[in-house]
PDB file of C-alpha atoms and ligand atoms in Angstrom:
ATOM      1  CA  UNK N   1      19.714 -41.705 -48.965  1.00 63.00           C
ATOM      2  CA  UNK N   2      19.332 -45.385 -48.125  1.00 78.00           C
ATOM      3  CA  UNK N   3      16.334 -46.502 -46.171  1.00 91.00           C
ATOM      4  CA  UNK N   4      17.064 -47.012 -42.500  1.00 97.00           C
ATOM      5  CA  UNK N   5      15.285 -49.718 -40.482  1.00 98.00           C
ATOM      6  CA  UNK N   6      14.071 -48.414 -37.141  1.00 98.00           C
ATOM      7  CA  UNK N   7      12.128 -49.427 -34.068  1.00 99.00           C
ATOM      8  CA  UNK N   8      10.280 -46.560 -32.383  1.00 99.00           C
ATOM      9  CA  UNK N   9      10.110 -47.113 -28.621  1.00 99.00           C
ATOM     10  CA  UNK N  10       7.552 -44.682 -27.290  1.00 98.00           C
ATOM     11  CA  UNK N  11       5.049 -43.450 -24.685  1.00 98.00           C
ATOM     12  CA  UNK N  12       2.631 -41.305 -26.726  1.00 98.00           C
ATOM     13  CA  UNK N  13       2.314 -38.344 -25.781  1.00 95.00           C
ATOM     14  CA  UNK N  14       1.433 -35.684 -28.374  1.00 96.00           C
ATOM     15  CA  UNK N  15       5.074 -35.069 -29.309  1.00 97.00           C
ATOM     16  CA  UNK N  16       5.664 -38.823 -29.663  1.00 98.00           C
ATOM     17  CA  UNK N  17       2.622 -38.851 -31.941  1.00 98.00           C
ATOM     18  CA  UNK N  18       4.132 -36.211 -34.223  1.00 98.00           C
ATOM     19  CA  UNK N  19       7.404 -38.171 -34.313  1.00 98.00           C
ATOM     20  CA  UNK N  20       5.567 -41.360 -35.319  1.00 98.00           C
ATOM     21  CA  UNK N  21       3.592 -39.515 -38.001  1.00 98.00           C
ATOM     22  CA  UNK N  22       6.737 -37.984 -39.515  1.00 98.00           C
ATOM     23  CA  UNK N  23       8.463 -41.380 -39.555  1.00 98.00           C
ATOM     24  CA  UNK N  24       5.481 -43.049 -41.215  1.00 98.00           C
ATOM     25  CA  UNK N  25       5.394 -40.207 -43.747  1.00 98.00           C
ATOM     26  CA  UNK N  26       9.025 -40.794 -44.754  1.00 98.00           C
ATOM     27  CA  UNK N  27       9.244 -44.268 -46.336  1.00 98.00           C
ATOM     28  CA  UNK N  28      12.131 -43.295 -48.626  1.00 97.00           C
ATOM     29  CA  UNK N  29      14.411 -42.786 -45.645  1.00 98.00           C
ATOM     30  CA  UNK N  30      12.733 -44.766 -42.869  1.00 98.00           C
ATOM     31  CA  UNK N  31      11.337 -48.277 -42.597  1.00 98.00           C
ATOM     32  CA  UNK N  32       9.432 -48.593 -39.318  1.00 98.00           C
ATOM     33  CA  UNK N  33       9.882 -52.257 -38.346  1.00 98.00           C
ATOM     34  CA  UNK N  34       7.641 -51.822 -35.337  1.00 98.00           C
ATOM     35  CA  UNK N  35       6.498 -49.526 -32.568  1.00 99.00           C
ATOM     36  CA  UNK N  36       7.188 -50.692 -29.024  1.00 99.00           C
ATOM     37  CA  UNK N  37       5.219 -48.997 -26.277  1.00 98.00           C
ATOM     38  CA  UNK N  38       6.373 -48.311 -22.750  1.00 98.00           C
ATOM     39  CA  UNK N  39       4.809 -46.772 -19.666  1.00 98.00           C
ATOM     40  CA  UNK N  40       5.774 -43.119 -19.322  1.00 98.00           C
ATOM     41  CA  UNK N  41       3.663 -40.061 -20.043  1.00 97.00           C
ATOM     42  CA  UNK N  42       0.660 -42.237 -19.199  1.00 98.00           C
ATOM     43  CA  UNK N  43       0.333 -45.920 -18.180  1.00 98.00           C
ATOM     44  CA  UNK N  44       1.091 -48.672 -20.696  1.00 98.00           C
ATOM     45  CA  UNK N  45      -2.507 -49.451 -21.701  1.00 98.00           C
ATOM     46  CA  UNK N  46      -2.911 -45.832 -22.809  1.00 98.00           C
ATOM     47  CA  UNK N  47       0.444 -45.529 -24.599  1.00 98.00           C
ATOM     48  CA  UNK N  48      -0.383 -48.731 -26.503  1.00 98.00           C
ATOM     49  CA  UNK N  49      -3.808 -47.332 -27.333  1.00 98.00           C
ATOM     50  CA  UNK N  50      -2.398 -43.981 -28.409  1.00 98.00           C
ATOM     51  CA  UNK N  51       0.265 -45.474 -30.678  1.00 98.00           C
ATOM     52  CA  UNK N  52      -2.463 -47.350 -32.560  1.00 98.00           C
ATOM     53  CA  UNK N  53      -4.641 -44.230 -32.788  1.00 98.00           C
ATOM     54  CA  UNK N  54      -1.692 -42.459 -34.394  1.00 98.00           C
ATOM     55  CA  UNK N  55      -1.029 -45.276 -36.881  1.00 98.00           C
ATOM     56  CA  UNK N  56      -4.687 -45.251 -37.879  1.00 98.00           C
ATOM     57  CA  UNK N  57      -4.622 -41.470 -38.237  1.00 98.00           C
ATOM     58  CA  UNK N  58      -1.691 -41.944 -40.621  1.00 98.00           C
ATOM     59  CA  UNK N  59      -3.646 -44.600 -42.541  1.00 98.00           C
ATOM     60  CA  UNK N  60      -1.016 -47.227 -41.626  1.00 98.00           C
ATOM     61  CA  UNK N  61      -2.979 -49.967 -39.932  1.00 98.00           C
ATOM     62  CA  UNK N  62      -0.403 -52.600 -40.814  1.00 98.00           C
ATOM     63  CA  UNK N  63       2.341 -51.205 -38.543  1.00 98.00           C
ATOM     64  CA  UNK N  64       3.136 -53.605 -35.690  1.00 98.00           C
ATOM     65  CA  UNK N  65       2.456 -52.005 -32.305  1.00 98.00           C
ATOM     66  CA  UNK N  66       3.701 -53.951 -29.279  1.00 98.00           C
ATOM     67  CA  UNK N  67       3.040 -53.490 -25.564  1.00 98.00           C
ATOM     68  CA  UNK N  68       6.177 -53.450 -23.424  1.00 98.00           C
ATOM     69  CA  UNK N  69       7.118 -52.768 -19.823  1.00 98.00           C
ATOM     70  CA  UNK N  70       4.407 -51.334 -17.605  1.00 98.00           C
ATOM     71  CA  UNK N  71       6.752 -49.907 -14.979  1.00 98.00           C
ATOM     72  CA  UNK N  72      10.371 -48.829 -14.521  1.00 98.00           C
ATOM     73  CA  UNK N  73      13.027 -51.399 -13.607  1.00 98.00           C
ATOM     74  CA  UNK N  74      13.068 -50.690  -9.903  1.00 94.00           C
ATOM     75  CA  UNK N  75      10.733 -47.820  -9.084  1.00 97.00           C
ATOM     76  CA  UNK N  76       7.143 -46.720  -9.152  1.00 97.00           C
ATOM     77  CA  UNK N  77       5.964 -45.196 -12.397  1.00 98.00           C
ATOM     78  CA  UNK N  78       5.860 -41.397 -12.600  1.00 96.00           C
ATOM     79  CA  UNK N  79       3.479 -40.107 -15.294  1.00 97.00           C
ATOM     80  CA  UNK N  80       2.906 -36.709 -16.909  1.00 94.00           C
ATOM     81  CA  UNK N  81      -0.848 -36.213 -17.283  1.00 93.00           C
ATOM     82  CA  UNK N  82      -0.263 -32.643 -16.116  1.00 90.00           C
ATOM     83  CA  UNK N  83       1.413 -32.033 -19.493  1.00 88.00           C
ATOM     84  CA  UNK N  84      -0.267 -34.469 -21.874  1.00 90.00           C
ATOM     85  CA  UNK N  85      -3.785 -34.706 -20.401  1.00 91.00           C
ATOM     86  CA  UNK N  86      -5.686 -37.686 -19.017  1.00 94.00           C
ATOM     87  CA  UNK N  87      -5.345 -39.852 -22.126  1.00 96.00           C
ATOM     88  CA  UNK N  88      -1.818 -38.718 -22.998  1.00 95.00           C
ATOM     89  CA  UNK N  89      -3.134 -37.614 -26.373  1.00 96.00           C
ATOM     90  CA  UNK N  90      -5.610 -34.933 -25.337  1.00 96.00           C
ATOM     91  CA  UNK N  91      -6.445 -32.234 -27.860  1.00 95.00           C
ATOM     92  CA  UNK N  92      -7.958 -33.702 -31.032  1.00 96.00           C
ATOM     93  CA  UNK N  93     -11.045 -35.874 -30.985  1.00 96.00           C
ATOM     94  CA  UNK N  94      -9.741 -39.092 -32.529  1.00 97.00           C
ATOM     95  CA  UNK N  95     -11.566 -42.437 -32.760  1.00 97.00           C
ATOM     96  CA  UNK N  96     -10.648 -45.382 -30.538  1.00 98.00           C
ATOM     97  CA  UNK N  97      -8.283 -47.702 -32.422  1.00 98.00           C
ATOM     98  CA  UNK N  98      -9.547 -50.877 -34.052  1.00 98.00           C
ATOM     99  CA  UNK N  99      -6.221 -52.321 -35.208  1.00 98.00           C
ATOM    100  CA  UNK N 100      -4.939 -55.015 -32.853  1.00 98.00           C
ATOM    101  CA  UNK N 101      -1.970 -54.884 -30.523  1.00 98.00           C
ATOM    102  CA  UNK N 102       0.721 -57.142 -32.054  1.00 98.00           C
ATOM    103  CA  UNK N 103       1.261 -60.575 -30.496  1.00 98.00           C
ATOM    104  CA  UNK N 104       4.265 -60.925 -28.222  1.00 97.00           C
ATOM    105  CA  UNK N 105       6.128 -58.649 -25.853  1.00 98.00           C
ATOM    106  CA  UNK N 106       7.840 -55.472 -27.056  1.00 98.00           C
ATOM    107  CA  UNK N 107      11.117 -56.482 -25.400  1.00 98.00           C
ATOM    108  CA  UNK N 108      11.186 -59.808 -27.270  1.00 98.00           C
ATOM    109  CA  UNK N 109      10.367 -58.032 -30.527  1.00 98.00           C
ATOM    110  CA  UNK N 110      13.350 -55.716 -30.026  1.00 98.00           C
ATOM    111  CA  UNK N 111      15.640 -58.670 -29.317  1.00 98.00           C
ATOM    112  CA  UNK N 112      14.348 -60.783 -32.216  1.00 98.00           C
ATOM    113  CA  UNK N 113      14.554 -57.902 -34.665  1.00 98.00           C
ATOM    114  CA  UNK N 114      18.161 -57.159 -33.779  1.00 98.00           C
ATOM    115  CA  UNK N 115      19.082 -60.837 -34.055  1.00 98.00           C
ATOM    116  CA  UNK N 116      17.240 -61.395 -37.324  1.00 98.00           C
ATOM    117  CA  UNK N 117      18.665 -58.417 -39.186  1.00 98.00           C
ATOM    118  CA  UNK N 118      22.319 -58.051 -40.127  1.00 98.00           C
ATOM    119  CA  UNK N 119      24.423 -56.388 -37.419  1.00 98.00           C
ATOM    120  CA  UNK N 120      24.491 -52.608 -37.725  1.00 98.00           C
ATOM    121  CA  UNK N 121      21.263 -52.328 -39.717  1.00 98.00           C
ATOM    122  CA  UNK N 122      18.599 -51.612 -37.064  1.00 98.00           C
ATOM    123  CA  UNK N 123      18.403 -48.217 -35.344  1.00 98.00           C
ATOM    124  CA  UNK N 124      16.527 -47.836 -32.052  1.00 99.00           C
ATOM    125  CA  UNK N 125      14.579 -44.617 -31.517  1.00 99.00           C
ATOM    126  CA  UNK N 126      13.531 -44.293 -27.868  1.00 99.00           C
ATOM    127  CA  UNK N 127      11.090 -41.439 -27.228  1.00 98.00           C
ATOM    128  CA  UNK N 128      10.149 -42.326 -23.659  1.00 98.00           C
ATOM    129  CA  UNK N 129      11.656 -43.893 -20.523  1.00 98.00           C
ATOM    130  CA  UNK N 130      14.317 -46.437 -21.476  1.00 99.00           C
ATOM    131  CA  UNK N 131      12.767 -49.430 -19.680  1.00 98.00           C
ATOM    132  CA  UNK N 132      12.066 -51.573 -22.775  1.00 98.00           C
ATOM    133  CA  UNK N 133      15.517 -51.010 -24.257  1.00 99.00           C
ATOM    134  CA  UNK N 134      17.324 -51.690 -20.976  1.00 98.00           C
ATOM    135  CA  UNK N 135      15.266 -54.831 -20.358  1.00 98.00           C
ATOM    136  CA  UNK N 136      16.162 -56.090 -23.839  1.00 98.00           C
ATOM    137  CA  UNK N 137      19.854 -55.401 -23.170  1.00 98.00           C
ATOM    138  CA  UNK N 138      19.674 -57.223 -19.827  1.00 98.00           C
ATOM    139  CA  UNK N 139      17.858 -60.205 -21.294  1.00 98.00           C
ATOM    140  CA  UNK N 140      20.042 -60.475 -24.412  1.00 98.00           C
ATOM    141  CA  UNK N 141      23.394 -58.719 -23.954  1.00 98.00           C
ATOM    142  CA  UNK N 142      24.484 -59.937 -27.431  1.00 98.00           C
ATOM    143  CA  UNK N 143      22.168 -57.396 -29.081  1.00 98.00           C
ATOM    144  CA  UNK N 144      24.257 -54.394 -27.986  1.00 98.00           C
ATOM    145  CA  UNK N 145      26.825 -55.067 -30.712  1.00 98.00           C
ATOM    146  CA  UNK N 146      24.123 -55.474 -33.346  1.00 98.00           C
ATOM    147  CA  UNK N 147      22.481 -52.062 -32.795  1.00 98.00           C
ATOM    148  CA  UNK N 148      23.301 -49.616 -35.610  1.00 98.00           C
ATOM    149  CA  UNK N 149      22.617 -46.614 -33.410  1.00 98.00           C
ATOM    150  CA  UNK N 150      20.368 -45.469 -30.581  1.00 99.00           C
ATOM    151  CA  UNK N 151      18.924 -42.026 -31.320  1.00 99.00           C
ATOM    152  CA  UNK N 152      16.976 -40.954 -28.251  1.00 99.00           C
ATOM    153  CA  UNK N 153      15.144 -38.001 -26.774  1.00 98.00           C
ATOM    154  CA  UNK N 154      16.148 -37.496 -23.183  1.00 98.00           C
ATOM    155  CA  UNK N 155      18.259 -35.566 -20.747  1.00 98.00           C
ATOM    156  CA  UNK N 156      19.399 -32.004 -20.584  1.00 98.00           C
ATOM    157  CA  UNK N 157      22.533 -30.293 -19.437  1.00 98.00           C
ATOM    158  CA  UNK N 158      22.649 -26.542 -20.034  1.00 98.00           C
ATOM    159  CA  UNK N 159      18.851 -26.333 -19.735  1.00 96.00           C
ATOM    160  CA  UNK N 160      18.683 -28.392 -16.544  1.00 97.00           C
ATOM    161  CA  UNK N 161      15.589 -30.546 -16.138  1.00 97.00           C
ATOM    162  CA  UNK N 162      11.851 -30.327 -16.755  1.00 95.00           C
ATOM    163  CA  UNK N 163      10.502 -32.746 -14.106  1.00 97.00           C
ATOM    164  CA  UNK N 164      13.032 -31.793 -11.419  1.00 98.00           C
ATOM    165  CA  UNK N 165      15.554 -28.954 -11.546  1.00 98.00           C
ATOM    166  CA  UNK N 166      18.194 -31.502 -12.594  1.00 98.00           C
ATOM    167  CA  UNK N 167      16.379 -34.171 -14.583  1.00 98.00           C
ATOM    168  CA  UNK N 168      14.456 -34.519 -17.808  1.00 98.00           C
ATOM    169  CA  UNK N 169      11.290 -36.649 -17.680  1.00 98.00           C
ATOM    170  CA  UNK N 170      12.312 -39.681 -19.793  1.00 98.00           C
ATOM    171  CA  UNK N 171      15.541 -40.228 -17.883  1.00 98.00           C
ATOM    172  CA  UNK N 172      14.032 -39.390 -14.483  1.00 98.00           C
ATOM    173  CA  UNK N 173      11.256 -41.974 -14.800  1.00 98.00           C
ATOM    174  CA  UNK N 174      13.750 -44.830 -15.132  1.00 98.00           C
ATOM    175  CA  UNK N 175      17.313 -43.711 -14.367  1.00 98.00           C
ATOM    176  CA  UNK N 176      18.542 -47.278 -13.848  1.00 98.00           C
ATOM    177  CA  UNK N 177      17.349 -48.162 -17.342  1.00 98.00           C
ATOM    178  CA  UNK N 178      19.020 -45.062 -18.770  1.00 99.00           C
ATOM    179  CA  UNK N 179      22.244 -46.010 -17.017  1.00 98.00           C
ATOM    180  CA  UNK N 180      22.192 -49.452 -18.661  1.00 98.00           C
ATOM    181  CA  UNK N 181      21.556 -47.931 -22.084  1.00 99.00           C
ATOM    182  CA  UNK N 182      24.255 -45.265 -21.822  1.00 99.00           C
ATOM    183  CA  UNK N 183      26.755 -47.938 -20.799  1.00 98.00           C
ATOM    184  CA  UNK N 184      25.805 -50.515 -23.444  1.00 98.00           C
ATOM    185  CA  UNK N 185      28.509 -49.606 -25.951  1.00 98.00           C
ATOM    186  CA  UNK N 186      26.226 -48.983 -28.945  1.00 98.00           C
ATOM    187  CA  UNK N 187      26.590 -45.623 -30.720  1.00 98.00           C
ATOM    188  CA  UNK N 188      24.196 -43.146 -29.062  1.00 99.00           C
ATOM    189  CA  UNK N 189      22.844 -39.808 -30.264  1.00 99.00           C
ATOM    190  CA  UNK N 190      21.013 -37.725 -27.652  1.00 99.00           C
ATOM    191  CA  UNK N 191      18.403 -35.050 -28.297  1.00 98.00           C
ATOM    192  CA  UNK N 192      18.288 -33.323 -24.896  1.00 98.00           C
ATOM    193  CA  UNK N 193      16.240 -30.365 -23.680  1.00 98.00           C
ATOM    194  CA  UNK N 194      19.180 -28.195 -24.815  1.00 98.00           C
ATOM    195  CA  UNK N 195      17.978 -28.891 -28.362  1.00 98.00           C
ATOM    196  CA  UNK N 196      14.239 -29.293 -27.921  1.00 97.00           C
ATOM    197  CA  UNK N 197      13.820 -26.052 -25.992  1.00 94.00           C
ATOM    198  CA  UNK N 198      15.085 -24.310 -29.145  1.00 96.00           C
ATOM    199  CA  UNK N 199      12.342 -25.900 -31.259  1.00 92.00           C
ATOM    200  CA  UNK N 200       9.216 -24.101 -30.063  1.00 93.00           C
ATOM    201  CA  UNK N 201       5.864 -24.427 -31.788  1.00 93.00           C
ATOM    202  CA  UNK N 202       5.150 -20.742 -32.345  1.00 91.00           C
ATOM    203  CA  UNK N 203       1.773 -19.607 -33.680  1.00 90.00           C
ATOM    204  CA  UNK N 204       3.083 -19.399 -37.246  1.00 94.00           C
ATOM    205  CA  UNK N 205       4.530 -22.877 -37.082  1.00 95.00           C
ATOM    206  CA  UNK N 206       1.306 -24.333 -35.725  1.00 95.00           C
ATOM    207  CA  UNK N 207      -0.721 -22.446 -38.348  1.00 95.00           C
ATOM    208  CA  UNK N 208       1.470 -24.133 -40.971  1.00 97.00           C
ATOM    209  CA  UNK N 209       0.488 -27.546 -39.564  1.00 98.00           C
ATOM    210  CA  UNK N 210      -3.193 -26.610 -39.547  1.00 97.00           C
ATOM    211  CA  UNK N 211      -3.005 -25.119 -43.031  1.00 98.00           C
ATOM    212  CA  UNK N 212      -2.009 -28.520 -44.404  1.00 98.00           C
ATOM    213  CA  UNK N 213      -5.785 -28.921 -44.162  1.00 98.00           C
ATOM    214  CA  UNK N 214      -5.744 -32.730 -43.864  1.00 98.00           C
ATOM    215  CA  UNK N 215      -6.996 -34.708 -40.832  1.00 98.00           C
ATOM    216  CA  UNK N 216      -3.328 -35.247 -39.884  1.00 98.00           C
ATOM    217  CA  UNK N 217      -2.400 -31.556 -40.129  1.00 98.00           C
ATOM    218  CA  UNK N 218      -5.452 -30.479 -38.148  1.00 98.00           C
ATOM    219  CA  UNK N 219      -4.928 -33.153 -35.459  1.00 98.00           C
ATOM    220  CA  UNK N 220      -1.258 -32.187 -35.050  1.00 98.00           C
ATOM    221  CA  UNK N 221      -2.230 -28.524 -34.647  1.00 97.00           C
ATOM    222  CA  UNK N 222      -4.803 -29.496 -32.011  1.00 96.00           C
ATOM    223  CA  UNK N 223      -2.303 -31.711 -30.165  1.00 95.00           C
ATOM    224  CA  UNK N 224       0.334 -29.016 -29.929  1.00 92.00           C
ATOM    225  CA  UNK N 225      -2.269 -26.450 -28.896  1.00 90.00           C
ATOM    226  CA  UNK N 226      -3.250 -28.724 -26.038  1.00 89.00           C
ATOM    227  CA  UNK N 227       0.157 -29.274 -24.516  1.00 81.00           C
ATOM    228  CA  UNK N 228       1.476 -25.814 -25.177  1.00 78.00           C
ATOM    229  CA  UNK N 229      -0.884 -24.335 -22.612  1.00 75.00           C
ATOM    230  CA  UNK N 230       1.265 -26.043 -20.000  1.00 72.00           C
ATOM    231  CA  UNK N 231       4.652 -25.106 -21.441  1.00 70.00           C
ATOM    232  CA  UNK N 232       3.711 -21.490 -22.131  1.00 72.00           C
ATOM    233  CA  UNK N 233       2.804 -21.071 -18.495  1.00 71.00           C
ATOM    234  CA  UNK N 234       5.833 -22.963 -17.275  1.00 71.00           C
ATOM    235  CA  UNK N 235       8.493 -21.357 -19.417  1.00 69.00           C
ATOM    236  CA  UNK N 236       6.748 -18.098 -20.298  1.00 70.00           C
ATOM    237  CA  UNK N 237       7.750 -18.842 -23.886  1.00 71.00           C
ATOM    238  CA  UNK N 238       6.144 -18.420 -27.315  1.00 75.00           C
ATOM    239  CA  UNK N 239       5.061 -22.020 -27.550  1.00 83.00           C
ATOM    240  CA  UNK N 240       5.828 -25.561 -26.500  1.00 86.00           C
ATOM    241  CA  UNK N 241       8.985 -27.457 -27.368  1.00 92.00           C
ATOM    242  CA  UNK N 242       8.367 -30.337 -29.759  1.00 94.00           C
ATOM    243  CA  UNK N 243      10.753 -32.858 -28.220  1.00 97.00           C
ATOM    244  CA  UNK N 244      10.418 -36.298 -29.763  1.00 98.00           C
ATOM    245  CA  UNK N 245      10.227 -35.405 -33.487  1.00 98.00           C
ATOM    246  CA  UNK N 246      13.850 -34.221 -33.187  1.00 98.00           C
ATOM    247  CA  UNK N 247      14.842 -37.904 -33.170  1.00 98.00           C
ATOM    248  CA  UNK N 248      13.111 -38.639 -36.472  1.00 98.00           C
ATOM    249  CA  UNK N 249      14.243 -35.361 -38.043  1.00 98.00           C
ATOM    250  CA  UNK N 250      17.825 -36.332 -37.232  1.00 98.00           C
ATOM    251  CA  UNK N 251      17.442 -39.586 -39.177  1.00 98.00           C
ATOM    252  CA  UNK N 252      16.169 -37.713 -42.225  1.00 98.00           C
ATOM    253  CA  UNK N 253      18.308 -34.582 -42.073  1.00 98.00           C
ATOM    254  CA  UNK N 254      21.164 -34.904 -39.558  1.00 98.00           C
ATOM    255  CA  UNK N 255      22.693 -31.571 -40.573  1.00 98.00           C
ATOM    256  CA  UNK N 256      19.822 -29.795 -38.779  1.00 98.00           C
ATOM    257  CA  UNK N 257      21.638 -30.599 -35.520  1.00 98.00           C
ATOM    258  CA  UNK N 258      25.019 -29.879 -33.980  1.00 98.00           C
ATOM    259  CA  UNK N 259      26.608 -31.418 -30.910  1.00 98.00           C
ATOM    260  CA  UNK N 260      29.669 -33.053 -29.432  1.00 98.00           C
ATOM    261  CA  UNK N 261      30.774 -36.614 -28.928  1.00 98.00           C
ATOM    262  CA  UNK N 262      31.288 -36.705 -25.161  1.00 98.00           C
ATOM    263  CA  UNK N 263      30.923 -38.762 -22.020  1.00 98.00           C
ATOM    264  CA  UNK N 264      27.425 -38.820 -20.529  1.00 98.00           C
ATOM    265  CA  UNK N 265      26.701 -40.538 -17.201  1.00 98.00           C
ATOM    266  CA  UNK N 266      23.345 -40.954 -15.485  1.00 98.00           C
ATOM    267  CA  UNK N 267      22.852 -40.052 -11.835  1.00 98.00           C
ATOM    268  CA  UNK N 268      21.208 -42.989 -10.052  1.00 98.00           C
ATOM    269  CA  UNK N 269      22.118 -42.299  -6.412  1.00 98.00           C
ATOM    270  CA  UNK N 270      21.393 -38.766  -5.312  1.00 98.00           C
ATOM    271  CA  UNK N 271      17.717 -38.027  -4.610  1.00 96.00           C
ATOM    272  CA  UNK N 272      18.402 -34.358  -5.331  1.00 98.00           C
ATOM    273  CA  UNK N 273      19.748 -34.878  -8.841  1.00 98.00           C
ATOM    274  CA  UNK N 274      18.274 -38.308  -9.653  1.00 98.00           C
ATOM    275  CA  UNK N 275      18.164 -38.921 -13.410  1.00 98.00           C
ATOM    276  CA  UNK N 276      20.480 -36.069 -14.302  1.00 98.00           C
ATOM    277  CA  UNK N 277      22.457 -36.554 -17.519  1.00 98.00           C
ATOM    278  CA  UNK N 278      25.920 -35.557 -16.376  1.00 98.00           C
ATOM    279  CA  UNK N 279      27.394 -34.466 -19.699  1.00 98.00           C
ATOM    280  CA  UNK N 280      31.132 -33.814 -19.840  1.00 98.00           C
ATOM    281  CA  UNK N 281      30.645 -31.084 -22.450  1.00 98.00           C
ATOM    282  CA  UNK N 282      33.923 -29.366 -21.601  1.00 98.00           C
ATOM    283  CA  UNK N 283      35.976 -32.557 -21.470  1.00 98.00           C
ATOM    284  CA  UNK N 284      37.025 -32.040 -17.876  1.00 98.00           C
ATOM    285  CA  UNK N 285      37.269 -35.774 -17.131  1.00 98.00           C
ATOM    286  CA  UNK N 286      39.058 -38.570 -18.901  1.00 98.00           C
ATOM    287  CA  UNK N 287      35.898 -40.659 -19.016  1.00 98.00           C
ATOM    288  CA  UNK N 288      35.539 -42.065 -22.534  1.00 98.00           C
ATOM    289  CA  UNK N 289      32.947 -40.547 -24.891  1.00 98.00           C
ATOM    290  CA  UNK N 290      29.823 -42.693 -25.176  1.00 98.00           C
ATOM    291  CA  UNK N 291      27.282 -40.390 -26.830  1.00 98.00           C
ATOM    292  CA  UNK N 292      26.855 -37.583 -29.317  1.00 98.00           C
ATOM    293  CA  UNK N 293      25.066 -34.970 -27.238  1.00 98.00           C
ATOM    294  CA  UNK N 294      23.275 -32.407 -29.391  1.00 98.00           C
ATOM    295  CA  UNK N 295      23.046 -28.747 -28.453  1.00 98.00           C
ATOM    296  CA  UNK N 296      21.971 -26.790 -31.544  1.00 98.00           C
ATOM    297  CA  UNK N 297      19.085 -27.118 -33.975  1.00 98.00           C
ATOM    298  CA  UNK N 298      18.131 -25.258 -37.124  1.00 98.00           C
ATOM    299  CA  UNK N 299      14.595 -24.696 -35.846  1.00 98.00           C
ATOM    300  CA  UNK N 300      13.141 -23.243 -39.056  1.00 98.00           C
ATOM    301  CA  UNK N 301      14.614 -26.093 -41.079  1.00 98.00           C
ATOM    302  CA  UNK N 302      13.200 -28.559 -38.549  1.00 98.00           C
ATOM    303  CA  UNK N 303       9.659 -27.180 -38.716  1.00 98.00           C
ATOM    304  CA  UNK N 304       9.790 -26.949 -42.514  1.00 98.00           C
ATOM    305  CA  UNK N 305      10.772 -30.613 -42.641  1.00 98.00           C
ATOM    306  CA  UNK N 306       7.960 -31.649 -40.293  1.00 98.00           C
ATOM    307  CA  UNK N 307       5.361 -29.653 -42.223  1.00 98.00           C
ATOM    308  CA  UNK N 308       6.428 -31.044 -45.615  1.00 98.00           C
ATOM    309  CA  UNK N 309       6.426 -34.621 -44.307  1.00 98.00           C
ATOM    310  CA  UNK N 310       3.120 -34.380 -42.419  1.00 98.00           C
ATOM    311  CA  UNK N 311       1.508 -33.021 -45.598  1.00 98.00           C
ATOM    312  CA  UNK N 312       2.320 -36.322 -47.312  1.00 98.00           C
ATOM    313  CA  UNK N 313      -0.059 -38.301 -45.089  1.00 97.00           C
TER     314      UNK N 313
HETATM  315  C1  BDR T 401       9.874 -35.991 -22.951  1.00 69.43           C
HETATM  316  O1  BDR T 401       8.951 -36.351 -21.926  1.00 69.43           O
HETATM  317  C2  BDR T 401       7.671 -36.549 -22.456  1.00 69.43           C
HETATM  318  O2  BDR T 401       6.746 -35.833 -21.730  1.00 69.43           O
HETATM  319  C3  BDR T 401       7.718 -36.160 -23.908  1.00 69.43           C
HETATM  320  O3  BDR T 401       6.936 -37.032 -24.680  1.00 69.43           O
HETATM  321  C4  BDR T 401       9.193 -36.269 -24.262  1.00 69.43           C
HETATM  322  O4  BDR T 401       9.521 -37.566 -24.689  1.00 69.43           O
HETATM  323  C5  BDR T 401      10.305 -34.562 -22.757  1.00 69.43           C
HETATM  324  O5  BDR T 401      10.905 -34.391 -21.512  1.00 69.43           O
HETATM  325 CA1   CA T 402       7.823 -39.223 -25.240  1.00 69.43          CA
END
């Protein structure tokens, strides 16, 4: 497989952290050009802090970590400390980062990267609200045609929402940004709740992380233990979904996932269903397809992949 150049746009978040670790553990397939942070699970200063903690945990202090937008395009920020804890990365006891935040704004880094590399060679991997990506598209509309693909975690259709009955957190926080991204014309692959709710960290799967025995394996086990207390209560399930790593797993092993190429629109008007990903799964409109919306995951294959990759760090 050829190495794919990616930008991870993220709001860590324990599941973002696992996604970043797996990407950094997979240099044969993935070249992380930079990590761009956005406000989401917690405010921007914390997501920027957490991304650097994760890079240092992985032993990759040379990764560029940029700070991006500190609030949605046109709304107040909604955060998710109730899931991720006060720092966003509660669970393991990890040292404060010492590597610097990269110079420049995340949005400009995204634009420059897409302009500097050949068209169709840089993949964007948004794991949080889409504010940075939408701002880049607004500021530099020429980049849309240069994006190889946008592989994002967000939305939900059959599963409904997780922050409101209709909306998933990442899309709900900045629906106007999501609307811009879904209309930008670049190829989009969506990992919605319909997939991630089938990828639960059961006890055996978390034991496998811990049994890696390294600081990374132990920290990942502690992270998932922390946020699963919330999901177990909420869903009454065996364990928490591990949302964001689905994006990175797709880049490495796309055959773990199945979905359909369909039309997906974002609700930006109705207060009741704000941020809903209206997915035309059954093709009942003639709206043109704009995204590959995943629905199935080989969960055992997914967790095996994560465990093997995390063990490399
Ligand atoms: C998404 O929201 C965040 O809480 C997680 O990090 C994930 O990106 C799941 O709805
Ligand atoms: Ca996230």
